[in-house]
PDB file of C-alpha atoms in Angstrom:
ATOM      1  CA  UNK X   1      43.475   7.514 -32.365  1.00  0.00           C
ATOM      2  CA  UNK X   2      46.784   5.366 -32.609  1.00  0.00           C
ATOM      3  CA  UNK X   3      50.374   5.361 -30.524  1.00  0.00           C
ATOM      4  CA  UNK X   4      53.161   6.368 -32.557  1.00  0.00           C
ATOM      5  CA  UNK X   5      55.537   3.028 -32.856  1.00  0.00           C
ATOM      6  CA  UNK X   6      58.352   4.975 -30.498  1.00  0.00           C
ATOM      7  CA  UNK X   7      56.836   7.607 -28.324  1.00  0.00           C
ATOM      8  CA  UNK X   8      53.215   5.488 -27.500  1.00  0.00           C
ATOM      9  CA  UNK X   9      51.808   9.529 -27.786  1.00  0.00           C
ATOM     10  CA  UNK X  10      48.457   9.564 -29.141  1.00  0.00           C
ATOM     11  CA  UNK X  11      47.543  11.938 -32.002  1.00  0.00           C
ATOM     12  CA  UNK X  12      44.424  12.359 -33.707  1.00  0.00           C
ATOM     13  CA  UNK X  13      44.644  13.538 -37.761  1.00  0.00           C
ATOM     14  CA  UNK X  14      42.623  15.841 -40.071  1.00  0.00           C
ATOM     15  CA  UNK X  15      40.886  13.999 -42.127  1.00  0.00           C
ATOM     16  CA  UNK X  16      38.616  14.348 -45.749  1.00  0.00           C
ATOM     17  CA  UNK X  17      36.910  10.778 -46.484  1.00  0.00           C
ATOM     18  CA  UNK X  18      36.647   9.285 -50.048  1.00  0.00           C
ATOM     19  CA  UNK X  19      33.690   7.228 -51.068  1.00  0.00           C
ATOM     20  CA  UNK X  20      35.653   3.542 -51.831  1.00  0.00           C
ATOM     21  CA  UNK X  21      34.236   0.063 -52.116  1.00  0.00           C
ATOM     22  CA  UNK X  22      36.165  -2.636 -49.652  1.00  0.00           C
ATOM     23  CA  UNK X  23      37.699  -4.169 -52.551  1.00  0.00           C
ATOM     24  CA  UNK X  24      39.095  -0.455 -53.193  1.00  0.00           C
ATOM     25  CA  UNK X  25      40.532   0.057 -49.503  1.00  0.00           C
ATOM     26  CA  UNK X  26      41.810  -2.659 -49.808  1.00  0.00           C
ATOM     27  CA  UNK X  27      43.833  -2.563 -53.275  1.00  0.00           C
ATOM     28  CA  UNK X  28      44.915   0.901 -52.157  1.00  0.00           C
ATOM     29  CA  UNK X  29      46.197  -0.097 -48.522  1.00  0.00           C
ATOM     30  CA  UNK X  30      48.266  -2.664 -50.228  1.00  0.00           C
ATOM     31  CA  UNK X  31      49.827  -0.270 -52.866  1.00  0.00           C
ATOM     32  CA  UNK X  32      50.470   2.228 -49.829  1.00  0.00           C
ATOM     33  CA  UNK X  33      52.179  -0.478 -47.996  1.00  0.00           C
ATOM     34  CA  UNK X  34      54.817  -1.519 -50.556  1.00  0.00           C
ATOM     35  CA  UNK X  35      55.780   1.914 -51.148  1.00  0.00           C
ATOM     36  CA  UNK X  36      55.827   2.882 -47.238  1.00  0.00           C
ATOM     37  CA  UNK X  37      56.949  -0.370 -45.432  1.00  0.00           C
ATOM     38  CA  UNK X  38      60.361  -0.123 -46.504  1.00  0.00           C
ATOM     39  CA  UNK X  39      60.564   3.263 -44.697  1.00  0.00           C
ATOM     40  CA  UNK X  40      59.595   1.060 -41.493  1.00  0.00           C
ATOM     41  CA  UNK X  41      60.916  -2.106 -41.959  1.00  0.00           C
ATOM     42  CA  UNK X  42      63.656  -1.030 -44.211  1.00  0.00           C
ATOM     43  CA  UNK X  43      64.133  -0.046 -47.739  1.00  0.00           C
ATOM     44  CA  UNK X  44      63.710  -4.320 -48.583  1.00  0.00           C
ATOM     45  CA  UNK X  45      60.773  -5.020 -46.699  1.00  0.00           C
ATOM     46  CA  UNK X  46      59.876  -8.435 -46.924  1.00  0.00           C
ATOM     47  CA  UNK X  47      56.369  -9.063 -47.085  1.00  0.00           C
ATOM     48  CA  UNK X  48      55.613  -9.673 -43.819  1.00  0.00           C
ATOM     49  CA  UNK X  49      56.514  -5.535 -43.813  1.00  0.00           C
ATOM     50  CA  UNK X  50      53.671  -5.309 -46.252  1.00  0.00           C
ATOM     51  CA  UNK X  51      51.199  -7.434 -44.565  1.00  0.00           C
ATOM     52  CA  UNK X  52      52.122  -5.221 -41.442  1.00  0.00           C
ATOM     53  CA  UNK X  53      52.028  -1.870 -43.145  1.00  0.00           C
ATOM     54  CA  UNK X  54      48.144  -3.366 -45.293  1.00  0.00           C
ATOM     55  CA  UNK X  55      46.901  -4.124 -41.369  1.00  0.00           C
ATOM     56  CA  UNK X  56      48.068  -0.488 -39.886  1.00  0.00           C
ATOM     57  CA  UNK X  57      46.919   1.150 -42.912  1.00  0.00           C
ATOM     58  CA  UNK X  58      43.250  -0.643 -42.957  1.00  0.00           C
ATOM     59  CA  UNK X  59      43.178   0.057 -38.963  1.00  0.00           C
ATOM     60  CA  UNK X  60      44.336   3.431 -39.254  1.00  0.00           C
ATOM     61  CA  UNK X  61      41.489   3.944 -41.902  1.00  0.00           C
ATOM     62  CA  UNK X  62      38.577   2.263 -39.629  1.00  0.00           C
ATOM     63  CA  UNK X  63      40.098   4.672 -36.982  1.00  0.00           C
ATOM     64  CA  UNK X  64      39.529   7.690 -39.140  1.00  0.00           C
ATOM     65  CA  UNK X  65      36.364   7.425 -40.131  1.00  0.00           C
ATOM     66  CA  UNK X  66      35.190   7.448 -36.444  1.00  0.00           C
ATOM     67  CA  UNK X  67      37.623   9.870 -35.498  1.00  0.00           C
ATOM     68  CA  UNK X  68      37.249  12.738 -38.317  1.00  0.00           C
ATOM     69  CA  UNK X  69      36.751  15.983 -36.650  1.00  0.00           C
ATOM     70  CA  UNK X  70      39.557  16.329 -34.388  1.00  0.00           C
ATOM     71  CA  UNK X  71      43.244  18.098 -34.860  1.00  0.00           C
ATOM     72  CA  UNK X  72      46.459  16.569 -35.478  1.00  0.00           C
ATOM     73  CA  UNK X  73      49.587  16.969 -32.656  1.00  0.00           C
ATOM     74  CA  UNK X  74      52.482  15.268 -34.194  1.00  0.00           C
ATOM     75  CA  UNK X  75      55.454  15.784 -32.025  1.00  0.00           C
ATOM     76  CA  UNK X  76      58.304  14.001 -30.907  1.00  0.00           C
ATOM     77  CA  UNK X  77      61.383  12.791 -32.421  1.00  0.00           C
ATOM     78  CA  UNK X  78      61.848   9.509 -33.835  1.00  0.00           C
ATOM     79  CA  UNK X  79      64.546   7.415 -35.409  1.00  0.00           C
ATOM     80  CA  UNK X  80      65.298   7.248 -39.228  1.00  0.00           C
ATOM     81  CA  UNK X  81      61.813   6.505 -41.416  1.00  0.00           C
ATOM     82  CA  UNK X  82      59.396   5.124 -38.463  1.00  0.00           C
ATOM     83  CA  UNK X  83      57.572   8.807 -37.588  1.00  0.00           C
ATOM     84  CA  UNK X  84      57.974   9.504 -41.354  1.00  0.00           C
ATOM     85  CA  UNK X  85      56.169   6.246 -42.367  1.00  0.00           C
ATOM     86  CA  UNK X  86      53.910   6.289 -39.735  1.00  0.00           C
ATOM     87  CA  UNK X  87      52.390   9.513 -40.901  1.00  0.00           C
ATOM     88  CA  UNK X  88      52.191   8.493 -44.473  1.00  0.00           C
ATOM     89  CA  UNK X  89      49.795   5.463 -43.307  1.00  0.00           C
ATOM     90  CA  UNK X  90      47.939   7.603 -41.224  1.00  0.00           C
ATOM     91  CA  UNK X  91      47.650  10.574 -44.629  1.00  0.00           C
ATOM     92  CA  UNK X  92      47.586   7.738 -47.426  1.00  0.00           C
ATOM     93  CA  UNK X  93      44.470   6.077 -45.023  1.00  0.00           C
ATOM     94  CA  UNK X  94      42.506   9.379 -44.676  1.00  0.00           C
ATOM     95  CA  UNK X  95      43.512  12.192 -47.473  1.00  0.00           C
ATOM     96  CA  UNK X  96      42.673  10.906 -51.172  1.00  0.00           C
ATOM     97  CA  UNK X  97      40.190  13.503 -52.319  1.00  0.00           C
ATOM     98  CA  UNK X  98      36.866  11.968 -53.613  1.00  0.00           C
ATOM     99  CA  UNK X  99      37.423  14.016 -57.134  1.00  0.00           C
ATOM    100  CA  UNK X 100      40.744  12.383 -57.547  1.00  0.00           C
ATOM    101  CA  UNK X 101      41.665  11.328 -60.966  1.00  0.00           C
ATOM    102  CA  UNK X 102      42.678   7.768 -60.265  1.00  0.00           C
ATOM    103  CA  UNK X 103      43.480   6.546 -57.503  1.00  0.00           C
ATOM    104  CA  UNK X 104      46.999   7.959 -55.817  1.00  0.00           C
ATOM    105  CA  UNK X 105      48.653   4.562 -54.411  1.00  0.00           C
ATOM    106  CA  UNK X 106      48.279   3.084 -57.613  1.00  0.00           C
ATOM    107  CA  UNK X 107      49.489   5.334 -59.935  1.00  0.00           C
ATOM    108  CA  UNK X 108      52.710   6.004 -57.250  1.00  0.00           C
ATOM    109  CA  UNK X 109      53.117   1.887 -57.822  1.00  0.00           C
ATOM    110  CA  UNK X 110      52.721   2.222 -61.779  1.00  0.00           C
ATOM    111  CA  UNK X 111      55.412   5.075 -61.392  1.00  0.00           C
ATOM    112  CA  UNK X 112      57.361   2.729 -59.392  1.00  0.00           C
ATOM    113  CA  UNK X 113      57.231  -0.051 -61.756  1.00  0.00           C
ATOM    114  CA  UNK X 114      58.298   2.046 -64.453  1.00  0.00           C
ATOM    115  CA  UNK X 115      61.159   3.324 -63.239  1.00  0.00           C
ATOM    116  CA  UNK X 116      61.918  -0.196 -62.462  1.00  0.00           C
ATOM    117  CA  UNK X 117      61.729  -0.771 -66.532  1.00  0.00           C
ATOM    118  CA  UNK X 118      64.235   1.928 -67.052  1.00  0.00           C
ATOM    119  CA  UNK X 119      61.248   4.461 -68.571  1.00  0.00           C
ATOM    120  CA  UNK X 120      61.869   7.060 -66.634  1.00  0.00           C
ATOM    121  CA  UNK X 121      59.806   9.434 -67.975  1.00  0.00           C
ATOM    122  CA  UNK X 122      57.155   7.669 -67.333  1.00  0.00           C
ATOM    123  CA  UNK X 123      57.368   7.392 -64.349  1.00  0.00           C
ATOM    124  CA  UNK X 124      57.636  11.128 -63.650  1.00  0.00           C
ATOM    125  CA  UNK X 125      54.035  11.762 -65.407  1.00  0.00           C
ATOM    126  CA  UNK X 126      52.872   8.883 -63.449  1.00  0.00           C
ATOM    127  CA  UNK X 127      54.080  10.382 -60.102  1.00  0.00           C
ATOM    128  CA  UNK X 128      52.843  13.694 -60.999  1.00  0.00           C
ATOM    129  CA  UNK X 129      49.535  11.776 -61.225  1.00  0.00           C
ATOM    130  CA  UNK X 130      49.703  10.657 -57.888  1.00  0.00           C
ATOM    131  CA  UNK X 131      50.562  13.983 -56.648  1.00  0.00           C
ATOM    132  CA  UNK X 132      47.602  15.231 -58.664  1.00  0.00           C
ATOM    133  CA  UNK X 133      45.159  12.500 -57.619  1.00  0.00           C
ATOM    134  CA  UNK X 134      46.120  13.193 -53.607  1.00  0.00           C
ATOM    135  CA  UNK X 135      49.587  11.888 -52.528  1.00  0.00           C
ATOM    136  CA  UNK X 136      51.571  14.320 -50.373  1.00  0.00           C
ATOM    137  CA  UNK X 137      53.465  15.841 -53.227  1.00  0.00           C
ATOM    138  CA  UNK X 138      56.540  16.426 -50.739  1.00  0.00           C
ATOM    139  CA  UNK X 139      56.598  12.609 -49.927  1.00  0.00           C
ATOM    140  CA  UNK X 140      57.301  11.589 -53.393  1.00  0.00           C
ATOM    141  CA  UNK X 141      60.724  10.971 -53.021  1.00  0.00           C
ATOM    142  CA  UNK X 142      60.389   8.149 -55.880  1.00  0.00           C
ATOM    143  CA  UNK X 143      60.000  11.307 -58.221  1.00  0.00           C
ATOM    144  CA  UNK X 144      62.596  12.727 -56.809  1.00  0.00           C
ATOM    145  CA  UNK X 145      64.790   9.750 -57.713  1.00  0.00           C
ATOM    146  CA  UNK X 146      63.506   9.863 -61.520  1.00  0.00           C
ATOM    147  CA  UNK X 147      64.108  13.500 -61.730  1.00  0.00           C
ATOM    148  CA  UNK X 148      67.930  13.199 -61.131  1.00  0.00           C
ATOM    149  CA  UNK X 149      68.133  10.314 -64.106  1.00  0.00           C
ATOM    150  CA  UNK X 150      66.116  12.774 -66.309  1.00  0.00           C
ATOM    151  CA  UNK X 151      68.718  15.596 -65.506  1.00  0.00           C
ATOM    152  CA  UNK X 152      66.165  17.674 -63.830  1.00  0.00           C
ATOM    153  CA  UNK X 153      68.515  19.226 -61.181  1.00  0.00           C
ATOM    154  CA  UNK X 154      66.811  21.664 -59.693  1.00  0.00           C
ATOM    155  CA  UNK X 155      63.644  19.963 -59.696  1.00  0.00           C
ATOM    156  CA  UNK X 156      65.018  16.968 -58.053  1.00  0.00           C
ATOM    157  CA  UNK X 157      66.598  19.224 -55.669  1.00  0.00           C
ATOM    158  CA  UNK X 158      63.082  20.934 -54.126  1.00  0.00           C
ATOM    159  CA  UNK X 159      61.819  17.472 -54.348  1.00  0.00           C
ATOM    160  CA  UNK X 160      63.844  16.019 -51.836  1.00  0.00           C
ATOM    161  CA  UNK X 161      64.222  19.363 -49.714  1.00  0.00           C
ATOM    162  CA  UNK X 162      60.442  19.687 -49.339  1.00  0.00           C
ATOM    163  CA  UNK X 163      60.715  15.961 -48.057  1.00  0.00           C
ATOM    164  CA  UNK X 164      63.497  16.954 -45.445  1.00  0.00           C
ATOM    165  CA  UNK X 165      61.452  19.507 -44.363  1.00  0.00           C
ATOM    166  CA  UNK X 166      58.539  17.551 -43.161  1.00  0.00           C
ATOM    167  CA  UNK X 167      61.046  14.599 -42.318  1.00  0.00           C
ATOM    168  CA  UNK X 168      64.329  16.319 -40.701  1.00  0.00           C
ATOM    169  CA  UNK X 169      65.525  12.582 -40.032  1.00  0.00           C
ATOM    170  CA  UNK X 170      65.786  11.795 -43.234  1.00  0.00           C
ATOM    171  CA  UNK X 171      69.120  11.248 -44.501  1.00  0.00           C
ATOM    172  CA  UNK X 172      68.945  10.116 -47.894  1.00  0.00           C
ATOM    173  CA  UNK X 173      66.755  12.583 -48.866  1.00  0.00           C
ATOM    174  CA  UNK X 174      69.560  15.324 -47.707  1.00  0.00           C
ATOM    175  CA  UNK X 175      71.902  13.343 -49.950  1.00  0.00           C
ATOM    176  CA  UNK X 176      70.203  13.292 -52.568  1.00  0.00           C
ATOM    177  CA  UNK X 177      69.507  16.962 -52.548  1.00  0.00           C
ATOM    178  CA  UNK X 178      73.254  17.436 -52.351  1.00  0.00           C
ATOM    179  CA  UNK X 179      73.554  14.782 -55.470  1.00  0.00           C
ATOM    180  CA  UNK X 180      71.445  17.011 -57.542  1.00  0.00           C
ATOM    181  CA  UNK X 181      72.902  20.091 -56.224  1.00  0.00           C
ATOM    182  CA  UNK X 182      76.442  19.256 -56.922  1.00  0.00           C
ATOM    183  CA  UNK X 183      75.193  18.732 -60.601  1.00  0.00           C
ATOM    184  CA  UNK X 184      74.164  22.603 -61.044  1.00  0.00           C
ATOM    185  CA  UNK X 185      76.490  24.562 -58.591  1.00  0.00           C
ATOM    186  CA  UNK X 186      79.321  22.069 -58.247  1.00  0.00           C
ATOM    187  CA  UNK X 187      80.069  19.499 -55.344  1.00  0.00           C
ATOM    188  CA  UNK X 188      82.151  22.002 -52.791  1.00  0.00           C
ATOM    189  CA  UNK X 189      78.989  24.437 -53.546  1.00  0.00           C
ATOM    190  CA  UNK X 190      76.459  21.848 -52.760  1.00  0.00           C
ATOM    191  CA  UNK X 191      78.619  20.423 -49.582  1.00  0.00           C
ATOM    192  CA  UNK X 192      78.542  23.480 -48.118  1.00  0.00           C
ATOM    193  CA  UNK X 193      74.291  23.373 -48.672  1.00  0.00           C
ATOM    194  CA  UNK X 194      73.822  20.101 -47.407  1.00  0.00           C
ATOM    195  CA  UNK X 195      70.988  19.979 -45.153  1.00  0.00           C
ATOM    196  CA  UNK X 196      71.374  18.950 -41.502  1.00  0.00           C
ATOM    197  CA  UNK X 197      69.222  15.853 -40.406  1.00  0.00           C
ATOM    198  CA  UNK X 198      69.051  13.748 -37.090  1.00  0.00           C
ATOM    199  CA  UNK X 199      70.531  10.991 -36.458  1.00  0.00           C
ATOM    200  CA  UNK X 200      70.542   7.582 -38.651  1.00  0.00           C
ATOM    201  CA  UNK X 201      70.980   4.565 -36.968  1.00  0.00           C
ATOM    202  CA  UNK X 202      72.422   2.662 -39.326  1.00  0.00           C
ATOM    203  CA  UNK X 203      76.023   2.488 -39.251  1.00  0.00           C
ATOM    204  CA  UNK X 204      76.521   2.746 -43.644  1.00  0.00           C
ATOM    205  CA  UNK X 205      73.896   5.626 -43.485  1.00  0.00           C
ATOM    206  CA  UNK X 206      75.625   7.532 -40.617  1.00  0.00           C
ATOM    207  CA  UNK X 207      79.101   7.234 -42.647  1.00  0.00           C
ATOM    208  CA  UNK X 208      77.609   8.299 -46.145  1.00  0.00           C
ATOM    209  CA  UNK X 209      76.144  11.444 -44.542  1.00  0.00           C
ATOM    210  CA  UNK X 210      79.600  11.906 -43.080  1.00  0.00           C
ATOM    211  CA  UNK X 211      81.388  11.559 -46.001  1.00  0.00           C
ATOM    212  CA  UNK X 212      79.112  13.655 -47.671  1.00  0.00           C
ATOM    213  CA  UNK X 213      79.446  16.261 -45.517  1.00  0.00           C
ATOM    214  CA  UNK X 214      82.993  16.724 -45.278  1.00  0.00           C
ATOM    215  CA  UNK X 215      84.050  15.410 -42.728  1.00  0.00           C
ATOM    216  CA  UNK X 216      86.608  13.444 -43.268  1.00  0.00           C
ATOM    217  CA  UNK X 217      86.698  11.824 -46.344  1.00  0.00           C
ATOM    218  CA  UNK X 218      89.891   9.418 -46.341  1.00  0.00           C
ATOM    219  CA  UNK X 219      88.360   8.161 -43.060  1.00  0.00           C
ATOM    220  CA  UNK X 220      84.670   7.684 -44.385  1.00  0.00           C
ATOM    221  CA  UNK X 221      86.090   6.279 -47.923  1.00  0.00           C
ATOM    222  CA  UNK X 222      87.533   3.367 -45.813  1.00  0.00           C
ATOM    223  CA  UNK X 223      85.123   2.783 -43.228  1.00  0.00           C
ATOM    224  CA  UNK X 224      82.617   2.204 -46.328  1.00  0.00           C
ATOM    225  CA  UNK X 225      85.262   0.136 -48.072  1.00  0.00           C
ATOM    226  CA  UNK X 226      85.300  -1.775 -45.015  1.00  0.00           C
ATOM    227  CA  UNK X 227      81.663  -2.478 -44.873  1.00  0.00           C
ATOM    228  CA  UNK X 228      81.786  -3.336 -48.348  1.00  0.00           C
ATOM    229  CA  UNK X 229      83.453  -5.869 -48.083  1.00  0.00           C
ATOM    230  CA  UNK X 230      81.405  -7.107 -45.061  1.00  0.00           C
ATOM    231  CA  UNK X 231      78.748  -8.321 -47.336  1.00  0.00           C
ATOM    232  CA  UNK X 232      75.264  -8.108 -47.201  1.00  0.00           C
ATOM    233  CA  UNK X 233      73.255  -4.804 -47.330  1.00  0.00           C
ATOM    234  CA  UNK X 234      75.555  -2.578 -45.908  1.00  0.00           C
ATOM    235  CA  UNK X 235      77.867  -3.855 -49.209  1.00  0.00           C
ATOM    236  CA  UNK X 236      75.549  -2.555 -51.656  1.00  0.00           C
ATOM    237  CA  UNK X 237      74.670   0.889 -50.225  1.00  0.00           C
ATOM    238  CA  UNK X 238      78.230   1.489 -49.090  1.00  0.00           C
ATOM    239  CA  UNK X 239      79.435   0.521 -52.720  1.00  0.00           C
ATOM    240  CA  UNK X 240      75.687   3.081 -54.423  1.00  0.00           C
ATOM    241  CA  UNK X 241      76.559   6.117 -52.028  1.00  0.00           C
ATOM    242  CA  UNK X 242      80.727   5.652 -52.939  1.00  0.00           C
ATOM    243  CA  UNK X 243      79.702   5.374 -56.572  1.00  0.00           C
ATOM    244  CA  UNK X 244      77.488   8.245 -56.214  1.00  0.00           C
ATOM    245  CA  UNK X 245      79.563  10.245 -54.664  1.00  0.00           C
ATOM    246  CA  UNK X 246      82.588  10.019 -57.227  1.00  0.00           C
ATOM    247  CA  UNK X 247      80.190  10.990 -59.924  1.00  0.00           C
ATOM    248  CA  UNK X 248      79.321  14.200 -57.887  1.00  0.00           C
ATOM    249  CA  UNK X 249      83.234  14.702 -57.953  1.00  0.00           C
ATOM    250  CA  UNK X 250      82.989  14.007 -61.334  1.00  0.00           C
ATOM    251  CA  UNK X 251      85.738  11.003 -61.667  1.00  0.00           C
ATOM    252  CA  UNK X 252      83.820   8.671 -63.592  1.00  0.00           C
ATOM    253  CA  UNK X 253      85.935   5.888 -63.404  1.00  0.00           C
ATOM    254  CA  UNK X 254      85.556   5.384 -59.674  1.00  0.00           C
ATOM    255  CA  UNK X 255      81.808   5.930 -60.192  1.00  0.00           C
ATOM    256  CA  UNK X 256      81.815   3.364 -62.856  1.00  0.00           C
ATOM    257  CA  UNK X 257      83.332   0.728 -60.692  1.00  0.00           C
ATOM    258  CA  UNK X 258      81.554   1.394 -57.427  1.00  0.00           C
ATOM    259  CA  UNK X 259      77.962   1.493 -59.076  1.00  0.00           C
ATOM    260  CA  UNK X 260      78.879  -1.853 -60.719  1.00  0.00           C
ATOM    261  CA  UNK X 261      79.934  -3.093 -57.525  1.00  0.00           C
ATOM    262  CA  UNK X 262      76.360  -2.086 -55.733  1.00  0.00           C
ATOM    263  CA  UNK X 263      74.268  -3.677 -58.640  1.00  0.00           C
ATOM    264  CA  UNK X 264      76.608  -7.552 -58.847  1.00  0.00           C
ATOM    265  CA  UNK X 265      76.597  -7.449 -55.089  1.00  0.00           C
ATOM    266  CA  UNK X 266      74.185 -10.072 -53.263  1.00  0.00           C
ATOM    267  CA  UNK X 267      71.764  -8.048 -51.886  1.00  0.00           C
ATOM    268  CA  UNK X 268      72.345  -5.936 -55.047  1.00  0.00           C
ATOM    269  CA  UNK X 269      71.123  -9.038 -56.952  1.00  0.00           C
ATOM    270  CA  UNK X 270      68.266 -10.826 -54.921  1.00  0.00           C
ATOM    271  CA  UNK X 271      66.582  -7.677 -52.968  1.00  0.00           C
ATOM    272  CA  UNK X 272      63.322  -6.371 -53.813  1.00  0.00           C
ATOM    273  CA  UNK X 273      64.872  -2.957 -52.445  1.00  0.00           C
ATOM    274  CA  UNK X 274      63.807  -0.432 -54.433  1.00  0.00           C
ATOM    275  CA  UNK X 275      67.037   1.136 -54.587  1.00  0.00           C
ATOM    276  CA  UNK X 276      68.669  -1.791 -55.868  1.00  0.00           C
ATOM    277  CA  UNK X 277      66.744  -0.998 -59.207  1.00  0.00           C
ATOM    278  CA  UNK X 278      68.089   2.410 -58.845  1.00  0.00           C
ATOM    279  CA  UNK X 279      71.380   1.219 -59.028  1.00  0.00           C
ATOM    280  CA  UNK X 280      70.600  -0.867 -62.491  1.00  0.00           C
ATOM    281  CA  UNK X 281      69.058   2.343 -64.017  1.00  0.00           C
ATOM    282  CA  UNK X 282      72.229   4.099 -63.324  1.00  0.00           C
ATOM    283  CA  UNK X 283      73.978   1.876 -64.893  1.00  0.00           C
ATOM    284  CA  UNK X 284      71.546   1.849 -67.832  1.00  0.00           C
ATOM    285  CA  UNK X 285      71.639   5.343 -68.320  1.00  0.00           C
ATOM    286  CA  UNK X 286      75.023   5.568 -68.471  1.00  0.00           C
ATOM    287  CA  UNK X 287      75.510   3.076 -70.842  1.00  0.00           C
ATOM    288  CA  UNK X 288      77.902   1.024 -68.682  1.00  0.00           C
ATOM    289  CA  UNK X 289      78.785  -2.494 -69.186  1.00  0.00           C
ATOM    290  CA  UNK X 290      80.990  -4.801 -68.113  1.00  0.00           C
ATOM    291  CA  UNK X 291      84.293  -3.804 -65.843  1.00  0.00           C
ATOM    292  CA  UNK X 292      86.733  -5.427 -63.516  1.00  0.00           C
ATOM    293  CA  UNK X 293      84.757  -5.482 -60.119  1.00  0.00           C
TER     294      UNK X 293
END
């Protein structure tokens, strides 16, 4: 029984116990927390993010293995990530099934890694693995990621829509739905489709979605222009989601230069952030090189 990090409700969870040595827990708490922390402590956790997200996710396992037979209540609403990463502790801790084929935090991490060494199918099997072996299929949004460099559209497109359905504050997810979307029906199609999520209270995030969504997108262009050149890691996702979105539009020279942008920016550079190694695939795949930045 644990207090969800805004609401302090209590909720009690489902759970189905594997058989693991400490040594075991341990390996797979860690490999849960540097996947989930950056959905707490933001997408570049450091690793006092992991060392947080190891403790919570040993607790939370101690805690379910004296508290197995009772129901879950998850309600409230929460800002961007916490409730979402929150609950993948509390499943990752508890749901592994005991006939798993390997173990499910690893192989997400090996599918990680590879996708960080540009093999991205790879890293698709390896996530499928996962999913296999007892990850919540629907939180995979790492696959979801790797789909859209394979050019598997409409895959990549129920990935990340089955994600926004369990987390409705999610608001990369929704773009990249619309990213993969605007690759099969075109981008006015896809705008029109984009799903609606809460609110993100990060200022880049808030103007991406806008921008995405139609608003305005003169106004949004130049607000994320503007924090571009503000520096630090509101320049590199301002500079991915303008890059992105010109290659939904299809003008690949914009694309070109914003997605260059995003991977020589600072952040873009020194982060751990597993997006800035999305950003260096992209360029990889697309075979870009050097350009006037």
């Amino acid at each position: 029984q644990i207090p969800t990090p805004d609401t302090m409700d209590f909720v009690w969870l489902p759970v189905r116990l594997p058989v693991l040595s400490i040594p075991a827990v341990v390996a797979g708490a860690r490999a849960r927390a540097v996947e989930t922390a950056p959905r707490f402590f933001g997408r570049g956790a450091s690793g006092f993010g992991v060392a947080a997200a190891v403790s919570v996710g040993l607790m939370h396992r101690s805690n379910c293995r004296r508290r197995s037979g009772r129901q879950a209540g998850l309600n409230g609403h929460s800002p961007q990530g916490r409730r979402s990463w929150l609950q993948m502790v509390m499943l990752g801790g508890c749901a592994a099934p005991a006939e798993a084929k390997g173990n499910p935090f690893v192989l997400l991490q090996d599918g990680m890694n590879a996708f960080r060494d540009y093999r991205v199918d790879d890293s698709i099997k390896l996530f499928d693995e996962a999913a296999e072996s007892g990850y919540p299929k629907a939180r995979l949004w790492q696959r979801g990621l790797s789909l859209y460099y394979a050019e598997r559209f409409d895959d990549g497109t129920q990935q990340f829509r089955k994600d926004v359905e369990m987390n409705p504050n999610d608001t990369e997810e929704s773009v990249w739905a619309f990213l993969c979307e605007a690759q099969t029906v075109g981008f006015e199609q896809a705008r029109k489709q984009l799903m609606k999520v809460g609110f993100d209270p990060r200022p880049v995030m808030g103007s991406v979605y806008a921008l995405y969504r139609g608003d305005d997108d003169a106004k949004y262009i130049d607000i994320l222009e503007g924090l571009y050149k503000k520096g630090g890691s509101d320049a590199f996702y301002a500079s991915l989601y303008l890059g992105l979105y010109y290659e939904a539009k299809a003008d690949k020279e914009n694309a070109k230069l914003w997605l260059l942008r995003s991977v020589d920016s600072n952040y873009g550079k020194s982060s751990n952030d597993y997006m800035t190694d999305l950003a260096r695939v992209h360029v990889s795949r697309r075979q870009w090189r050097n350009a006037e930045l």
